[in-house]
mmCIF file of C-alpha atoms in Angstrom:
data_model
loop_
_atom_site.group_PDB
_atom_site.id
_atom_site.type_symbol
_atom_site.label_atom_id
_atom_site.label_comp_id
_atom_site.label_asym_id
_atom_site.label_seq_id
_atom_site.Cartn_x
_atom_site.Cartn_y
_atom_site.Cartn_z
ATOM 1 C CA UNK X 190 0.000 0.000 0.000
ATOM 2 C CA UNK X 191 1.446 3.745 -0.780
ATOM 3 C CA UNK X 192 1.489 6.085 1.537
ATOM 4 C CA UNK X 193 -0.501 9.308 0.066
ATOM 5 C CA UNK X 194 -0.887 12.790 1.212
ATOM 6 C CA UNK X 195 -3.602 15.660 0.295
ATOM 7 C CA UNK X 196 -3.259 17.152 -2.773
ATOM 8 C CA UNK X 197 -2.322 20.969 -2.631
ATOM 9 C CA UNK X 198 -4.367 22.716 -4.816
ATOM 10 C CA UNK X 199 -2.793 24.301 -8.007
ATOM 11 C CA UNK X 200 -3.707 28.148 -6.978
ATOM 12 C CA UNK X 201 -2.473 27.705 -3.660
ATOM 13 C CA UNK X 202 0.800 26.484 -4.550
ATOM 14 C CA UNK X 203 0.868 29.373 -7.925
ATOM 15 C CA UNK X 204 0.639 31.532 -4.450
ATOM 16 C CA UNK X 205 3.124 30.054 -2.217
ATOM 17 C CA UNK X 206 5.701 29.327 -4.759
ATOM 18 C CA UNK X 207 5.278 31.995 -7.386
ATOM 19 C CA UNK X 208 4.476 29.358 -10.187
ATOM 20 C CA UNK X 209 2.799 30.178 -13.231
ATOM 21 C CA UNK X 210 -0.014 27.684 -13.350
ATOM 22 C CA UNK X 211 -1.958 27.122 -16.551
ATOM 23 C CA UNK X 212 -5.995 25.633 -16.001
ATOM 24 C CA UNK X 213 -4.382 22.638 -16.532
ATOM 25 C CA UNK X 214 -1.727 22.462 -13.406
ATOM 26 C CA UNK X 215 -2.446 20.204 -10.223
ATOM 27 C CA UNK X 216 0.388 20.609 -7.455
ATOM 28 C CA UNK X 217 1.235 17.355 -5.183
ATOM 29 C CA UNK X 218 3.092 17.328 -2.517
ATOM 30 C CA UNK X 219 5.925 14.049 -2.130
ATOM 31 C CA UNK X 220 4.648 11.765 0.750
ATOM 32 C CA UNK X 221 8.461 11.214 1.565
ATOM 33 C CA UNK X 222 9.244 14.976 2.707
ATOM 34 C CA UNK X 223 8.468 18.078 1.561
ATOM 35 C CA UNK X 224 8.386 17.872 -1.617
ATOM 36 C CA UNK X 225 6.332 19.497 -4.823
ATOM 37 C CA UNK X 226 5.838 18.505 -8.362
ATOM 38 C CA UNK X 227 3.470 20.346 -11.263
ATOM 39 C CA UNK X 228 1.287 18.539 -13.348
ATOM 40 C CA UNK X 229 1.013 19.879 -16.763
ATOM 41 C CA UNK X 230 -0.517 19.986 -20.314
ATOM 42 C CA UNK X 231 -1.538 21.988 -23.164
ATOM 43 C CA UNK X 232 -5.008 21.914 -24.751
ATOM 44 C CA UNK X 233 -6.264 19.456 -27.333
ATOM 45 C CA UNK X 234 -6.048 20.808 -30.416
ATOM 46 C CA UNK X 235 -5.223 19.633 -34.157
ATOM 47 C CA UNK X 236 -1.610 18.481 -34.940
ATOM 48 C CA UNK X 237 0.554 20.027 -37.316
ATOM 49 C CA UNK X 238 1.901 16.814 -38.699
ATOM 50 C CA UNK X 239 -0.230 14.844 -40.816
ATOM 51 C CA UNK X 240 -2.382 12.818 -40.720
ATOM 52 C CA UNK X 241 -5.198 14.960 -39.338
ATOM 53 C CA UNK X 242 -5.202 14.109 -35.859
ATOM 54 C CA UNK X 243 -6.582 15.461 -32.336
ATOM 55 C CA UNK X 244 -3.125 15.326 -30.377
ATOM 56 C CA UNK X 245 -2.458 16.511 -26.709
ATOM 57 C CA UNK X 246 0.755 16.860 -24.417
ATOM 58 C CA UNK X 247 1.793 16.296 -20.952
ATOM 59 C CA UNK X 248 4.986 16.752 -18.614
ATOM 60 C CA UNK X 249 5.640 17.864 -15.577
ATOM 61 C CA UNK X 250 8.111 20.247 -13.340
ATOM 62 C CA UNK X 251 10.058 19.169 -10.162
ATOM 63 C CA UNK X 252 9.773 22.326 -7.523
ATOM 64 C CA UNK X 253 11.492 20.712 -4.630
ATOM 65 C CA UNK X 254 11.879 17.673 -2.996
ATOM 66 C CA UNK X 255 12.688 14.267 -3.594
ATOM 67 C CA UNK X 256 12.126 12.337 -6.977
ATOM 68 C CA UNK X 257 14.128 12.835 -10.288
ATOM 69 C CA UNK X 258 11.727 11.084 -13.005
ATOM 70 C CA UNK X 259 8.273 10.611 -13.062
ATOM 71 C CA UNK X 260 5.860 7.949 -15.323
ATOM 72 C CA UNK X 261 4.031 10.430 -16.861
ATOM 73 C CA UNK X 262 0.144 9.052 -18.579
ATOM 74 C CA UNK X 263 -2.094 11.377 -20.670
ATOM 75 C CA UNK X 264 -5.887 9.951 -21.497
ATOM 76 C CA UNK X 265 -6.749 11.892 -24.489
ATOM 77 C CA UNK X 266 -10.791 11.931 -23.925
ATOM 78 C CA UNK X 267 -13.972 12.896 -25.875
ATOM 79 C CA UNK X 268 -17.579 13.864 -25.323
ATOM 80 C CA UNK X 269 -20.455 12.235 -27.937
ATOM 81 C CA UNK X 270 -22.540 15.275 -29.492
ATOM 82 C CA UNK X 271 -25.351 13.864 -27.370
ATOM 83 C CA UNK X 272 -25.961 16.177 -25.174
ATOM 84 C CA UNK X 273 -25.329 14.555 -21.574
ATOM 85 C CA UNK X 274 -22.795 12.336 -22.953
ATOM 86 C CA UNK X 275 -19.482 11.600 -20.566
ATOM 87 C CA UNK X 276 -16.355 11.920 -21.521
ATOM 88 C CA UNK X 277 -14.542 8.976 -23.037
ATOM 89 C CA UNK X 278 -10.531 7.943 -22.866
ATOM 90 C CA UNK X 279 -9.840 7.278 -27.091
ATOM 91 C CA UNK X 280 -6.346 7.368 -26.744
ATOM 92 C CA UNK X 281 -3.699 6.919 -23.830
ATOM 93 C CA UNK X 282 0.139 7.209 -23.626
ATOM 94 C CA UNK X 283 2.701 7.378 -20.786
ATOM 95 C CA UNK X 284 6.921 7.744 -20.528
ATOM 96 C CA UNK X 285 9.049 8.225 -17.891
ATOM 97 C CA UNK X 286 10.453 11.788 -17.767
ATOM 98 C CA UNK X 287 12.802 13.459 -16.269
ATOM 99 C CA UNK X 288 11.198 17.106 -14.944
ATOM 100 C CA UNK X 289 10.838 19.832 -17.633
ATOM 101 C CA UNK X 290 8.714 22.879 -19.448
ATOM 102 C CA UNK X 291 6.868 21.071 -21.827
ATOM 103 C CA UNK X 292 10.236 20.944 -24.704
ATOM 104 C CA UNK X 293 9.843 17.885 -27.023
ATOM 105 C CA UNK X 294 12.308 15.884 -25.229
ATOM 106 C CA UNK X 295 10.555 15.529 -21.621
ATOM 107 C CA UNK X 296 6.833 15.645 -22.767
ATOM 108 C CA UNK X 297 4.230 12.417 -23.584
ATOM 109 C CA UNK X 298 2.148 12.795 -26.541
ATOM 110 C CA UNK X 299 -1.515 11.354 -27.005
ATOM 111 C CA UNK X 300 -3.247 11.238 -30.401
ATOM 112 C CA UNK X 301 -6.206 9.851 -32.198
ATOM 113 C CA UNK X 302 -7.209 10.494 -35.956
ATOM 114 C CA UNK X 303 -9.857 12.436 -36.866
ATOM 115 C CA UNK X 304 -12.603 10.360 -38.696
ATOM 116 C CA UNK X 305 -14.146 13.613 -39.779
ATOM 117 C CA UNK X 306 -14.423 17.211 -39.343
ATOM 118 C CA UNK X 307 -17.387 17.381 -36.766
ATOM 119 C CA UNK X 308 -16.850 19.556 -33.496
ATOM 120 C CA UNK X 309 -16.167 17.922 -30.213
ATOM 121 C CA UNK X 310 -15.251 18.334 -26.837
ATOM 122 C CA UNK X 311 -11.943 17.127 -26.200
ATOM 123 C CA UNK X 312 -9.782 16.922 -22.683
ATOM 124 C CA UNK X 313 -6.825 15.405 -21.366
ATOM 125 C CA UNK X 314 -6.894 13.560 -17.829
ATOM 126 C CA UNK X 315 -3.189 13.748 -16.784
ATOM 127 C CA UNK X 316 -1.155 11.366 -13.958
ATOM 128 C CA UNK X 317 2.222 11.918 -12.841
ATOM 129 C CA UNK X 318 4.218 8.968 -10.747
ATOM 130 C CA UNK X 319 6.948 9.985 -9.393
ATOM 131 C CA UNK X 320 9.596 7.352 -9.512
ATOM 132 C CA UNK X 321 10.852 5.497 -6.013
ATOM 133 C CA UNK X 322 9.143 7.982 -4.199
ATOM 134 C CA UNK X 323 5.111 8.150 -3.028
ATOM 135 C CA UNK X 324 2.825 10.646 -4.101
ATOM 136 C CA UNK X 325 -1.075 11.596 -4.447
ATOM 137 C CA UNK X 326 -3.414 9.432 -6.669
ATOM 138 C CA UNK X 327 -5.295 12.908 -7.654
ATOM 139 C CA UNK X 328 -5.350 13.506 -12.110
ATOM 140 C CA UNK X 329 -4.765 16.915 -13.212
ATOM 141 C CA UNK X 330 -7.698 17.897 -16.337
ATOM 142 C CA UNK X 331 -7.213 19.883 -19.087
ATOM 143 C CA UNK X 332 -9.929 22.621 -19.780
ATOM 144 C CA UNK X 333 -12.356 21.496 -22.523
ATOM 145 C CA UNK X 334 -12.366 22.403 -25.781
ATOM 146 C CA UNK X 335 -14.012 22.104 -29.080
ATOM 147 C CA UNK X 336 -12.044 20.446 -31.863
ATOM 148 C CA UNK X 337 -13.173 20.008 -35.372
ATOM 149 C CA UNK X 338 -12.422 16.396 -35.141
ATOM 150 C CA UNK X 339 -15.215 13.706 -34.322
ATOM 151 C CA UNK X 340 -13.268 10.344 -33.318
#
């Protein structure tokens, strides 16, 4: 069993620390000392590279503490156009990274091809394990947006 502590919130922690947190942040403390991490990702949106895909990122940033690389695992998720619909994982990747700002290098990328051009909601649910060391089991969600991309 891990040992796992309250998550700090993200606006709490942009306070205490001086952090620039996007909507997308969460803030955990490390259950093995004081220690904080930043979840992070950008926004779903369409990728540059062919084919036409809806493609998402996630990383995050060591702010102190124990824990050097972390298993990072993005759920790239979709509503139906019913109206009431819940959101749905289509696509999910993870790799461990070493802490970073989002450059190619220390980010995980999740993508799904568009099967046409109809507008959807799109998210990312984001986890970050920090290796050797325990943390919080809380996910850190991107804001939704709509994508011209129905999965």
């Amino acid at each position: 069993m891990r040992l796992r502590t309250p998550l700090t919130s993200a606006a709490l922690a942009t306070a205490l620390l001086g952090l620039s947190a996007s909507p997308s942040s969460a803030v955990a403390p490390s259950a093995k000392g004081p220690g904080t991490f930043v979840t992070n990702g950008d926004r779903v949106h369409i990728s540059s590279t062919p084919p036409r895909t809806a493609s998402a990122h996630a990383w995050w940033t060591h702010v102190a503490g124990p824990g050097t690389k972390a298993k990072v695992t993005i759920w790239l998720q979709v509503k139906a156009a019913k109206k009431g619909s819940k959101w749905h994982s289509v696509a999910k990747n993870s790799k461990n990274l070493k802490s970073g700002n989002g450059g190619s290098a220390r980010r995980v990328v999740a993508r799904k091809k568009c099967a046409n051009q109809s507008k959807r909601q799109w998210r990312t649910m984001i986890d970050v394990d920090l290796i050797g060391v325990a943390d919080t089991p809380e996910k850190a969600y991107t804001k939704a947006v709509t994508v011209k991309c129905g999965a």
